Short mmCIF file of C-alpha atoms in Angstrom, two decimals:
data_model
loop_
_atom_site.label_atom_id
_atom_site.label_comp_id
_atom_site.label_asym_id
_atom_site.label_seq_id
_atom_site.Cartn_x
_atom_site.Cartn_y
_atom_site.Cartn_z
CA ASP A 1 94.52 239.71 -48.66
CA ILE A 2 93.96 238.95 -44.99
CA GLN A 3 97.24 238.85 -43.07
CA MET A 4 97.55 236.30 -40.28
CA THR A 5 100.11 237.00 -37.56
CA GLN A 6 101.09 234.37 -35.03
CA SER A 7 102.93 234.93 -31.80
CA PRO A 8 105.35 233.87 -30.67
CA SER A 9 107.28 232.71 -33.74
CA SER A 10 109.11 230.20 -31.57
CA LEU A 11 108.61 228.87 -28.10
CA SER A 12 110.61 226.63 -25.77
CA ALA A 13 108.66 224.61 -23.25
CA SER A 14 108.87 221.45 -21.17
CA VAL A 15 106.77 218.31 -21.11
CA GLY A 16 103.75 218.97 -18.92
CA ASP A 17 103.70 222.73 -19.54
CA ARG A 18 100.61 224.62 -20.61
CA VAL A 19 101.25 226.51 -23.82
CA THR A 20 99.25 229.15 -25.65
CA ILE A 21 99.82 230.33 -29.23
CA THR A 22 97.98 233.36 -30.53
CA CYS A 23 96.88 234.26 -34.04
CA ARG A 24 95.63 237.67 -35.10
CA ALA A 25 93.85 238.44 -38.37
CA SER A 26 94.29 241.78 -40.11
CA GLN A 27 90.51 242.03 -40.50
CA TYR A 28 87.35 240.41 -39.20
CA ILE A 29 87.14 236.67 -40.02
CA ASP A 30 84.23 235.57 -37.78
CA SER A 31 85.18 232.07 -36.56
CA TYR A 32 86.68 230.91 -39.85
CA LEU A 33 90.02 229.98 -38.34
CA ASN A 34 91.78 226.62 -38.44
CA TRP A 35 94.88 225.28 -36.71
CA TYR A 36 97.37 222.76 -38.10
CA GLN A 37 100.34 220.90 -36.69
CA GLN A 38 103.32 220.07 -38.87
CA LYS A 39 106.26 217.84 -38.04
CA PRO A 40 109.49 217.90 -40.06
CA GLY A 41 109.18 216.21 -43.43
CA LYS A 42 105.46 215.59 -42.99
CA ALA A 43 102.28 217.11 -44.30
CA PRO A 44 100.34 219.39 -41.96
CA LYS A 45 97.64 217.82 -39.82
CA LEU A 46 94.34 219.52 -39.00
CA LEU A 47 93.85 220.01 -35.26
CA ILE A 48 91.05 222.55 -34.85
CA TYR A 49 88.54 223.97 -37.35
CA ALA A 50 86.12 226.85 -37.07
CA ALA A 51 88.15 228.25 -34.17
CA SER A 52 87.13 225.74 -31.53
CA ASN A 53 86.03 222.44 -33.09
CA PHE A 54 88.22 219.36 -32.66
CA GLN A 55 89.14 217.33 -35.68
CA SER A 56 88.40 213.65 -35.10
CA GLY A 57 91.21 211.89 -33.25
CA VAL A 58 92.87 215.03 -31.88
CA PRO A 59 93.72 214.71 -28.18
CA SER A 60 91.59 216.74 -25.79
CA ARG A 61 94.66 218.58 -24.46
CA PHE A 62 94.39 220.76 -27.59
CA SER A 63 91.79 223.50 -27.56
CA GLY A 64 91.02 226.57 -29.61
CA SER A 65 89.13 229.75 -28.91
CA GLY A 66 88.42 233.19 -30.29
CA SER A 67 86.38 234.97 -32.91
CA GLY A 68 86.59 238.14 -34.94
CA THR A 69 90.29 238.87 -35.19
CA ASP A 70 91.95 237.22 -32.18
CA PHE A 71 92.37 233.50 -31.66
CA THR A 72 94.32 231.14 -29.44
CA LEU A 73 95.48 227.54 -29.54
CA THR A 74 96.17 226.04 -26.12
CA ILE A 75 97.90 222.80 -25.27
CA SER A 76 97.01 222.03 -21.69
CA SER A 77 99.84 219.63 -20.85
CA LEU A 78 102.60 219.25 -23.43
CA GLN A 79 103.50 215.74 -24.50
CA PRO A 80 106.73 214.77 -26.28
CA GLU A 81 104.86 214.26 -29.57
CA ASP A 82 103.53 217.86 -29.49
CA PHE A 83 106.88 219.44 -30.35
CA ALA A 84 106.22 220.67 -33.88
CA THR A 85 105.33 223.79 -35.84
CA TYR A 86 101.80 225.13 -35.59
CA TYR A 87 100.00 227.22 -38.21
CA CYS A 88 96.76 229.11 -38.15
CA GLN A 89 94.81 229.62 -41.38
CA GLN A 90 91.78 231.71 -42.23
CA SER A 91 88.98 230.49 -44.47
CA TYR A 92 86.90 233.68 -44.40
CA ASN A 93 87.89 234.50 -47.95
CA ILE A 94 90.28 233.70 -50.75
CA PRO A 95 93.27 233.62 -50.73
CA ARG A 96 93.17 231.23 -47.76
CA THR A 97 96.12 232.67 -45.89
CA PHE A 98 98.26 231.07 -43.20
CA GLY A 99 100.12 232.51 -40.28
CA GLN A 100 103.90 232.34 -40.44
CA GLY A 101 104.04 229.45 -37.99
CA THR A 102 105.05 228.91 -34.37
CA LYS A 103 107.85 226.45 -33.75
CA LEU A 104 107.41 224.69 -30.42
CA GLN A 105 110.71 223.32 -29.12
CA ILE A 106 111.79 221.31 -26.12
CA LYS A 107 113.35 223.39 -23.36
CA GLN B 1 89.97 205.52 -45.46
CA VAL B 2 90.56 208.83 -47.19
CA GLN B 3 93.87 209.00 -49.03
CA LEU B 4 95.49 211.54 -51.31
CA VAL B 5 98.51 210.15 -53.15
CA GLN B 6 100.69 212.56 -55.08
CA SER B 7 103.15 212.01 -57.90
CA GLY B 8 106.88 211.91 -57.35
CA ALA B 9 109.54 214.58 -57.08
CA GLU B 10 110.42 216.67 -60.10
CA VAL B 11 113.50 218.63 -61.16
CA LYS B 12 112.90 221.31 -63.77
CA LYS B 13 114.87 224.06 -65.44
CA PRO B 14 113.78 227.69 -65.20
CA GLY B 15 111.10 228.45 -67.77
CA ALA B 16 109.84 224.88 -67.93
CA SER B 17 106.46 223.57 -66.75
CA VAL B 18 105.60 220.95 -64.17
CA ARG B 19 102.42 218.96 -63.55
CA VAL B 20 101.76 217.33 -60.20
CA SER B 21 98.97 214.81 -59.72
CA CYS B 22 96.92 213.97 -56.65
CA GLU B 23 94.89 210.75 -56.72
CA ALA B 24 92.05 210.61 -54.21
CA SER B 25 90.43 207.53 -52.74
CA GLY B 26 88.12 206.57 -49.90
CA TYR B 27 85.46 209.23 -50.45
CA SER B 28 83.15 210.69 -53.08
CA PHE B 29 85.58 212.74 -55.15
CA ILE B 30 83.03 215.17 -56.57
CA SER B 31 81.60 216.00 -53.14
CA TYR B 32 84.64 217.99 -52.00
CA GLY B 33 86.93 220.75 -53.15
CA LEU B 34 90.66 220.25 -53.48
CA ASP B 35 93.26 222.87 -52.67
CA TRP B 36 96.95 223.12 -53.40
CA VAL B 37 99.37 224.50 -50.82
CA ARG B 38 103.11 224.92 -51.21
CA GLN B 39 106.01 225.22 -48.81
CA ALA B 40 109.39 226.56 -49.86
CA PRO B 41 112.40 225.03 -48.08
CA GLY B 42 112.44 226.11 -44.44
CA GLN B 43 109.45 228.38 -44.96
CA GLY B 44 105.78 228.48 -44.04
CA LEU B 45 102.68 227.36 -45.89
CA GLU B 46 101.35 229.26 -48.90
CA TRP B 47 97.96 228.64 -50.49
CA VAL B 48 98.16 228.18 -54.27
CA GLY B 49 94.67 227.45 -55.52
CA TRP B 50 91.39 225.56 -55.29
CA ILE B 51 89.14 223.54 -57.54
CA SER B 52 85.62 222.33 -57.09
CA ALA B 53 85.70 218.66 -58.07
CA TYR B 54 81.95 218.95 -58.68
CA ASP B 55 81.92 221.62 -61.40
CA GLY B 56 85.57 222.47 -62.05
CA LYS B 57 85.40 226.05 -60.78
CA THR B 58 88.80 227.36 -59.75
CA LYS B 59 90.42 230.10 -57.69
CA TYR B 60 94.12 230.97 -57.58
CA THR B 61 96.50 233.10 -55.64
CA GLN B 62 97.25 236.38 -57.40
CA LYS B 63 100.96 235.63 -56.95
CA LEU B 64 100.74 232.76 -59.46
CA GLN B 65 97.80 233.98 -61.52
CA GLY B 66 98.38 233.17 -65.16
CA ARG B 67 101.07 230.57 -64.44
CA VAL B 68 99.08 227.96 -62.54
CA THR B 69 96.18 225.78 -63.61
CA VAL B 70 94.34 223.21 -61.51
CA THR B 71 92.17 220.58 -63.16
CA THR B 72 90.45 217.34 -62.23
CA ASP B 73 89.67 214.05 -63.95
CA THR B 74 86.58 212.75 -62.22
CA SER B 75 86.84 209.40 -64.01
CA THR B 76 90.05 208.65 -62.10
CA SER B 77 89.42 210.85 -59.01
CA THR B 78 92.62 212.71 -59.73
CA ALA B 79 93.48 216.39 -59.46
CA TYR B 80 96.31 218.03 -61.34
CA MET B 81 98.25 221.22 -60.76
CA GLU B 82 100.37 222.67 -63.54
CA VAL B 83 102.80 225.53 -63.01
CA ARG B 84 104.31 227.14 -66.10
CA SER B 85 107.30 229.43 -66.63
CA LEU B 86 108.94 228.03 -63.53
CA ARG B 87 111.31 230.21 -61.54
CA SER B 88 113.79 229.32 -58.83
CA ASP B 89 111.43 230.70 -56.19
CA ASP B 90 108.82 228.12 -57.22
CA THR B 91 111.06 225.49 -55.61
CA ALA B 92 108.87 224.01 -52.89
CA VAL B 93 106.99 221.00 -51.64
CA TYR B 94 103.53 221.12 -53.17
CA TYR B 95 100.66 219.55 -51.24
CA CYS B 96 97.12 218.76 -52.29
CA ALA B 97 94.53 218.91 -49.53
CA ARG B 98 90.86 218.00 -49.39
CA GLY B 99 88.51 220.80 -48.44
CA GLY B 100 86.09 219.99 -45.66
CA VAL B 101 83.12 222.25 -44.94
CA ASP B 102 81.46 222.61 -41.55
CA ALA B 103 77.88 223.47 -40.73
CA SER B 104 78.63 227.19 -40.51
CA GLY B 105 80.31 227.26 -43.90
CA GLY B 106 83.85 227.18 -42.60
CA TYR B 107 86.40 225.53 -44.90
CA TYR B 108 89.38 223.53 -43.73
CA PHE B 109 91.97 221.10 -45.07
CA ASP B 110 91.13 217.80 -43.41
CA TYR B 111 93.25 215.39 -45.45
CA TRP B 112 96.56 216.08 -47.14
CA GLY B 113 98.69 214.38 -49.72
CA GLN B 114 102.24 213.39 -48.84
CA GLY B 115 103.72 216.30 -50.77
CA THR B 116 105.71 216.56 -54.00
CA LEU B 117 109.06 218.32 -54.08
CA VAL B 118 109.49 220.48 -57.17
CA THR B 119 113.02 221.76 -57.63
CA VAL B 120 113.69 224.49 -60.18
CA SER B 121 117.36 224.74 -61.00
CA SER B 122 119.52 225.39 -64.00
#
């Protein structure tokens, strides 16, 4: 199975900050990397697919980059509604594994 | 609009079975795959399995191989996930998610059900 490792596991930041979350795959996954946002008690929401493509309706302050094994999710200017847990997920092969999550908290 | 509506919470004893349903609407059911993802309390997301709504092909996580079965009823646009021989560590919220495919063949979960809590307790 492909292991996905996110860093950091948790992060404290303020409204307006620029934040970057990284995701590393244990083997090559091309650009088959997706990012999700999850708020407490809610289902995850797709933000970015294929490493850098915006899902419809996602604010432009979210961006994704990377290919191969190393990927990043950047939020350019944090808004109050962005405090949540973020997961990366690879779709290169099955099982479709997730990172362990990055919890973004208000400083 | 696309919607996935799951069945309600379940409480089961160890060794029992549970079946969770996921009713899809707002799109052509057989044109997409459906995956199941679970989340134990306070934990991260874990992929459980996938079914092609077109031809019924399935894939499962090795962790649950032999205990989980995913099926579809195309006449009602509903997917089902059954887990047998339940254990306490199967306690989780189970989500169904529609599988989108991009031009390069990438696969992603673009719509999710609301989740179904399955509690396994004696």
